[in-house]
Short mmCIF file of N, CA and C and ligand atoms in Angstrom, two decimals:
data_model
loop_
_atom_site.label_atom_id
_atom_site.label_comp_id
_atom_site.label_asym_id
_atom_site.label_seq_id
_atom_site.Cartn_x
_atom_site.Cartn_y
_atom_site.Cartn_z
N UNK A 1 -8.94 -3.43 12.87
CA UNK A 1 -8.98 -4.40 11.77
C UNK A 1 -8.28 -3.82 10.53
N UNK A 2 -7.75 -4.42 9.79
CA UNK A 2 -7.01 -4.46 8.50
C UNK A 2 -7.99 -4.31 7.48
N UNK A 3 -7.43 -2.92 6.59
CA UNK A 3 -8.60 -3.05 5.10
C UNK A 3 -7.40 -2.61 4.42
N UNK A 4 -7.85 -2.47 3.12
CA UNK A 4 -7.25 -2.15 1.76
C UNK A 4 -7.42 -0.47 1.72
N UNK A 5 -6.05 0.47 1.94
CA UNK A 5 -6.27 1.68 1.53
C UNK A 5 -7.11 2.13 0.44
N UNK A 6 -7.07 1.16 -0.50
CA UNK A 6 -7.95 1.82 -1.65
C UNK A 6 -9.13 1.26 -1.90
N UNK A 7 -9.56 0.51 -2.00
CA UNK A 7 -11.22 -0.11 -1.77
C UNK A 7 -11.60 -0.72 -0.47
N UNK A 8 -11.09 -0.97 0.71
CA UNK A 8 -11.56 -0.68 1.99
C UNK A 8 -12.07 -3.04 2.46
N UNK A 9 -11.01 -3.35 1.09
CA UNK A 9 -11.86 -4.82 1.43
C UNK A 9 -10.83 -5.61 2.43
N UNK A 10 -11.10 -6.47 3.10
CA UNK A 10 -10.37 -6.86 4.08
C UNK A 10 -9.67 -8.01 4.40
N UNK A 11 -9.36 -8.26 3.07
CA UNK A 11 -8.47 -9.63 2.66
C UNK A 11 -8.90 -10.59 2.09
N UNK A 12 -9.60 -10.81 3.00
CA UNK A 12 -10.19 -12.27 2.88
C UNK A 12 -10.13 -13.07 1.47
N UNK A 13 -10.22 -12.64 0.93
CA UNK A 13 -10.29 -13.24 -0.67
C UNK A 13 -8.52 -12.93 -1.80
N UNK A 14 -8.14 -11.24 -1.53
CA UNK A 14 -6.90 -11.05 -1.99
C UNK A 14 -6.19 -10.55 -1.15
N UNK A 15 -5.13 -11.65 -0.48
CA UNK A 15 -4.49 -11.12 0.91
C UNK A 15 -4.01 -9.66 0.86
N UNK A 16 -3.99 -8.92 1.94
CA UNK A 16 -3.39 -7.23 2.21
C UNK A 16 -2.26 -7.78 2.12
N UNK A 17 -1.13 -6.75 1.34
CA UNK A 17 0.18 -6.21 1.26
C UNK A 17 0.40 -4.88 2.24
N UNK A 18 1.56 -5.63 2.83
CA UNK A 18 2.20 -3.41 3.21
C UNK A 18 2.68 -3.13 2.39
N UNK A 19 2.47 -1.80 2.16
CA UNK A 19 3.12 -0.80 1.44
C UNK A 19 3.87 0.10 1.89
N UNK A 20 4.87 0.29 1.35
CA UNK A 20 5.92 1.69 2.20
C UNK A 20 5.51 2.75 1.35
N UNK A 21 4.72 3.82 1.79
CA UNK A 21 4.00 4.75 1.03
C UNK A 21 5.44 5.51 0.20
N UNK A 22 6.51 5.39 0.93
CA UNK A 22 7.45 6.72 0.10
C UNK A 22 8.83 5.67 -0.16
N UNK A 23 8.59 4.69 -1.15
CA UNK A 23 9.56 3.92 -1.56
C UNK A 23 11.31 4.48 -1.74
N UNK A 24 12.02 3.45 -2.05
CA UNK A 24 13.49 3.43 -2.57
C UNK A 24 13.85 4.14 -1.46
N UNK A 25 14.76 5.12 -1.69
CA UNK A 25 15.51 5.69 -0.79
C UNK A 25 14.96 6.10 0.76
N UNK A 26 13.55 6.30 0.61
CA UNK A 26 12.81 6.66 1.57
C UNK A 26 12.06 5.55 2.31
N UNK A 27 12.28 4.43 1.36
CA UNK A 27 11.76 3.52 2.24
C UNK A 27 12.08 3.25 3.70
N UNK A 28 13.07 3.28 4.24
CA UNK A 28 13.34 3.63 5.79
C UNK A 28 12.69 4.76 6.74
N UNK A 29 12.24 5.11 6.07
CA UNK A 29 11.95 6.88 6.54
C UNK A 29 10.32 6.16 6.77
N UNK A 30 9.51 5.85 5.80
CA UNK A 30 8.31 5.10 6.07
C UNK A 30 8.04 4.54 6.90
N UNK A 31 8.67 3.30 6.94
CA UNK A 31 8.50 2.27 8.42
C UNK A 31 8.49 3.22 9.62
N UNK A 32 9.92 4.16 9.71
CA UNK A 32 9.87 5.18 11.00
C UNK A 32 9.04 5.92 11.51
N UNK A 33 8.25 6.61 10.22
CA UNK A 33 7.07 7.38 10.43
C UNK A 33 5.66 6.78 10.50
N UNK A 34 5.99 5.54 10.00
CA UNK A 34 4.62 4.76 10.64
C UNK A 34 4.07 5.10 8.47
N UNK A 35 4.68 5.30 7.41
CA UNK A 35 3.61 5.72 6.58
C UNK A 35 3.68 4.48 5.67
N UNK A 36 3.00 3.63 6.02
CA UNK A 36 2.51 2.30 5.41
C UNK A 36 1.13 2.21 5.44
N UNK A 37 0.73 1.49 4.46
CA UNK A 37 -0.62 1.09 4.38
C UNK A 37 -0.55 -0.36 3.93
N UNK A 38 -2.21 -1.16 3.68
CA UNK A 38 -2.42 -2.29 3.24
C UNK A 38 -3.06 -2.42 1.82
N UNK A 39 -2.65 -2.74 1.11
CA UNK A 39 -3.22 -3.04 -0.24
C UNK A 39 -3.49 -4.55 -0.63
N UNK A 40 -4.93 -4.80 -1.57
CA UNK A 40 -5.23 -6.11 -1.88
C UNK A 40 -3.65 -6.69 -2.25
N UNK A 41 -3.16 -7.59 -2.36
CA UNK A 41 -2.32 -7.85 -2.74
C UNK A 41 -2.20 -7.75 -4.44
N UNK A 42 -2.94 -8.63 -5.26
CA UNK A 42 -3.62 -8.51 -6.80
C UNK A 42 -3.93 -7.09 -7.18
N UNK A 43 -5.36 -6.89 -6.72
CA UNK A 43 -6.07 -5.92 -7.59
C UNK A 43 -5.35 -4.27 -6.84
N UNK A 44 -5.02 -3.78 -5.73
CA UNK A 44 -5.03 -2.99 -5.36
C UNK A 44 -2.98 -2.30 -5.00
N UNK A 45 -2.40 -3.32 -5.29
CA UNK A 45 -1.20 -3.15 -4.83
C UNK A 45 -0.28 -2.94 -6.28
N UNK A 46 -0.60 -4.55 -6.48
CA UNK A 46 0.31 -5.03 -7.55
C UNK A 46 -0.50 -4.60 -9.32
N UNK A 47 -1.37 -5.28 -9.51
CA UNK A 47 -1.75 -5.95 -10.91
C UNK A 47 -3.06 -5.55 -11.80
N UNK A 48 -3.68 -5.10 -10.98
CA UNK A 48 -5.18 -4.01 -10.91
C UNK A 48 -5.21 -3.19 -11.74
N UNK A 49 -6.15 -2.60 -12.89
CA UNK A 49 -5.82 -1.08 -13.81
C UNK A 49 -5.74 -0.34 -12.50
N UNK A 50 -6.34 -0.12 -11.17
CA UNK A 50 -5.69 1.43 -10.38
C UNK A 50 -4.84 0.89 -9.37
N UNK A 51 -3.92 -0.25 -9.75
CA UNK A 51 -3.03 -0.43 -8.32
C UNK A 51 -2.05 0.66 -8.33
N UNK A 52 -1.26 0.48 -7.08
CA UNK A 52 -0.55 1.45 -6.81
C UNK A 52 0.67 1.62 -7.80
N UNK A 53 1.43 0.52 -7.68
CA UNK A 53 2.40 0.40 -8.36
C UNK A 53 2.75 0.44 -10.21
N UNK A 54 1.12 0.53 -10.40
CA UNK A 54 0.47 0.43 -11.92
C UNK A 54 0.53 1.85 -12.25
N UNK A 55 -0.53 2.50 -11.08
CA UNK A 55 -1.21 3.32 -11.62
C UNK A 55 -0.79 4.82 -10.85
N UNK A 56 0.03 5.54 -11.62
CA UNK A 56 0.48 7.03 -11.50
C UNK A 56 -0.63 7.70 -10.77
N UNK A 57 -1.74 8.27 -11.15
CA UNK A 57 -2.44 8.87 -10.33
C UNK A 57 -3.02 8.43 -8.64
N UNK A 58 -3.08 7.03 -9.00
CA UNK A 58 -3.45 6.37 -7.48
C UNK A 58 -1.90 6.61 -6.47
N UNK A 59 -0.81 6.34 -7.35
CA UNK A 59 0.42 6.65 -6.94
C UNK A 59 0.72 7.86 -6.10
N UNK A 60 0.18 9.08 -6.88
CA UNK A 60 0.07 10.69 -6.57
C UNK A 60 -1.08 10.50 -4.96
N UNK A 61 -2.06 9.86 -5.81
CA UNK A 61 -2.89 10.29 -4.10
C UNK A 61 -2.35 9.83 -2.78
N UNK A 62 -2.10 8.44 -3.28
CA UNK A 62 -1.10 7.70 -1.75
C UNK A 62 0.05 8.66 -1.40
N UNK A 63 0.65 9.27 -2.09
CA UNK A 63 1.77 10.35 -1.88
C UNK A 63 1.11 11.77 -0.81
N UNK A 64 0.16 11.76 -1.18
CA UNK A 64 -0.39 13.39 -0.76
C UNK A 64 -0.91 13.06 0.29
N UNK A 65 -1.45 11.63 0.54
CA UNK A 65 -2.44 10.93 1.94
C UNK A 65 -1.10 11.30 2.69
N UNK A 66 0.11 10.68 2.21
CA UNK A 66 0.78 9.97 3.28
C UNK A 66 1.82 11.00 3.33
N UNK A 67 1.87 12.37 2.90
CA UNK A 67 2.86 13.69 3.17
C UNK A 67 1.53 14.73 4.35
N UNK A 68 0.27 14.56 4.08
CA UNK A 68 -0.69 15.14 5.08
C UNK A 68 -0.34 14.37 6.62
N UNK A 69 -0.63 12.79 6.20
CA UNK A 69 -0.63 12.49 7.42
C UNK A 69 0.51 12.91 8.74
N UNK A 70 1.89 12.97 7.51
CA UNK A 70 3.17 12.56 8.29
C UNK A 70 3.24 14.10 8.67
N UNK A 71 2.75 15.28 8.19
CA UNK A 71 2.87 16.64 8.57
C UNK A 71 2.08 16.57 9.84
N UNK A 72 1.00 15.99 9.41
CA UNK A 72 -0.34 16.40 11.04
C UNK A 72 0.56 15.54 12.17
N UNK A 73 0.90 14.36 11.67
CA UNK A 73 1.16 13.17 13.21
C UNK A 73 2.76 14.04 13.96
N UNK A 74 3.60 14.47 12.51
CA UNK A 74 4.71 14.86 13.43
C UNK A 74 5.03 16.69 13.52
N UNK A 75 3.84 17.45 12.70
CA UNK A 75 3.59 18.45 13.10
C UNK A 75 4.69 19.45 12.27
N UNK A 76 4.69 18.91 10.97
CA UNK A 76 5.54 19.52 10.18
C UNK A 76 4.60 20.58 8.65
N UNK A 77 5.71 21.57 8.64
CA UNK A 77 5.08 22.14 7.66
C UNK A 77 5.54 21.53 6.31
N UNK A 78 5.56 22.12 5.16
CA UNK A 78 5.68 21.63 4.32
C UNK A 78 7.36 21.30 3.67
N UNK A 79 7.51 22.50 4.04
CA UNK A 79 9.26 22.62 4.14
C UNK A 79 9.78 21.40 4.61
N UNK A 80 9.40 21.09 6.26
CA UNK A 80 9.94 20.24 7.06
C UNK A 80 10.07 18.93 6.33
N UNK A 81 8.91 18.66 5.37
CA UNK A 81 8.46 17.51 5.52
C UNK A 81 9.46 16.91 3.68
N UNK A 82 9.74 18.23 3.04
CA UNK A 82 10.92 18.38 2.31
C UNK A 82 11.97 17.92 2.77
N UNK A 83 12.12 18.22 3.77
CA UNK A 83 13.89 18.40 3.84
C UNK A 83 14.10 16.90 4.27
N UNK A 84 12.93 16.34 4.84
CA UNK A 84 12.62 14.59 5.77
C UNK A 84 12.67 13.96 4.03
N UNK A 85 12.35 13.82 3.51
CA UNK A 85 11.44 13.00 2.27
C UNK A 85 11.94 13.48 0.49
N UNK A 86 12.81 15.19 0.84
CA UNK A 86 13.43 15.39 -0.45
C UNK A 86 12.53 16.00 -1.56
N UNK A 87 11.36 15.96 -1.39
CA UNK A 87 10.21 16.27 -2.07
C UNK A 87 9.22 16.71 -1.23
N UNK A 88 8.35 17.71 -2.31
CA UNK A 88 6.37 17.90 -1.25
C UNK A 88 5.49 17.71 -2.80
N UNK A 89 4.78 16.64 -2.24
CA UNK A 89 4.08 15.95 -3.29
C UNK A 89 2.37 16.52 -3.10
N UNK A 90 2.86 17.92 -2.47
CA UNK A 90 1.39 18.47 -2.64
C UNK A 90 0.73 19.42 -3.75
ZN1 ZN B 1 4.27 -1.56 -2.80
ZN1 ZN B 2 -8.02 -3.18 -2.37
#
């Protein structure tokens, strides 16, 4: 089932958005690696004091979720995951 990376609610009321966790240039690189998530569309994505796109620190954590995950799933160190993404947002 589908929830909201950041408060865990499940649409019903503010439809889920995907998100490409590592935007612009990297946005391709996301879809490939699978590093998307769902956000309320309103409060959690877009328009919210901690949405993603609002809010720098919520920004930073989705960054660090989604540089852990993509190290554990494709077994990269930190370097690796540099040289994939251009940055280590740890
Ligand atoms: Zn977005
Ligand atoms: Zn939410």
């Amino acid at each position: 089932m589908k929830e909201c990376w950041l408060c865990g609610r499940n649409g019903s009321f503010d439809p889920l958005d995907k998100h490409h966790i590592f935007g612009h240039t990297n946005r391709n690189k996301s879809e490939k690696y699978g590093l998307t998530v769902f956000l309320c569309h309103d409060r959690c994505h877009l328009n919210g004091e901690y949405a993603v796109h609002r809010n720098a620190q919520t920004m930073q954590m989705l960054h660090e979720y989604g540089q852990r995950k993509a190290m554990e799933e494709q077994g990269w160190t930190i370097e690796e995951f540099r040289n994939e993404f251009g940055k280590s947002y740890l």
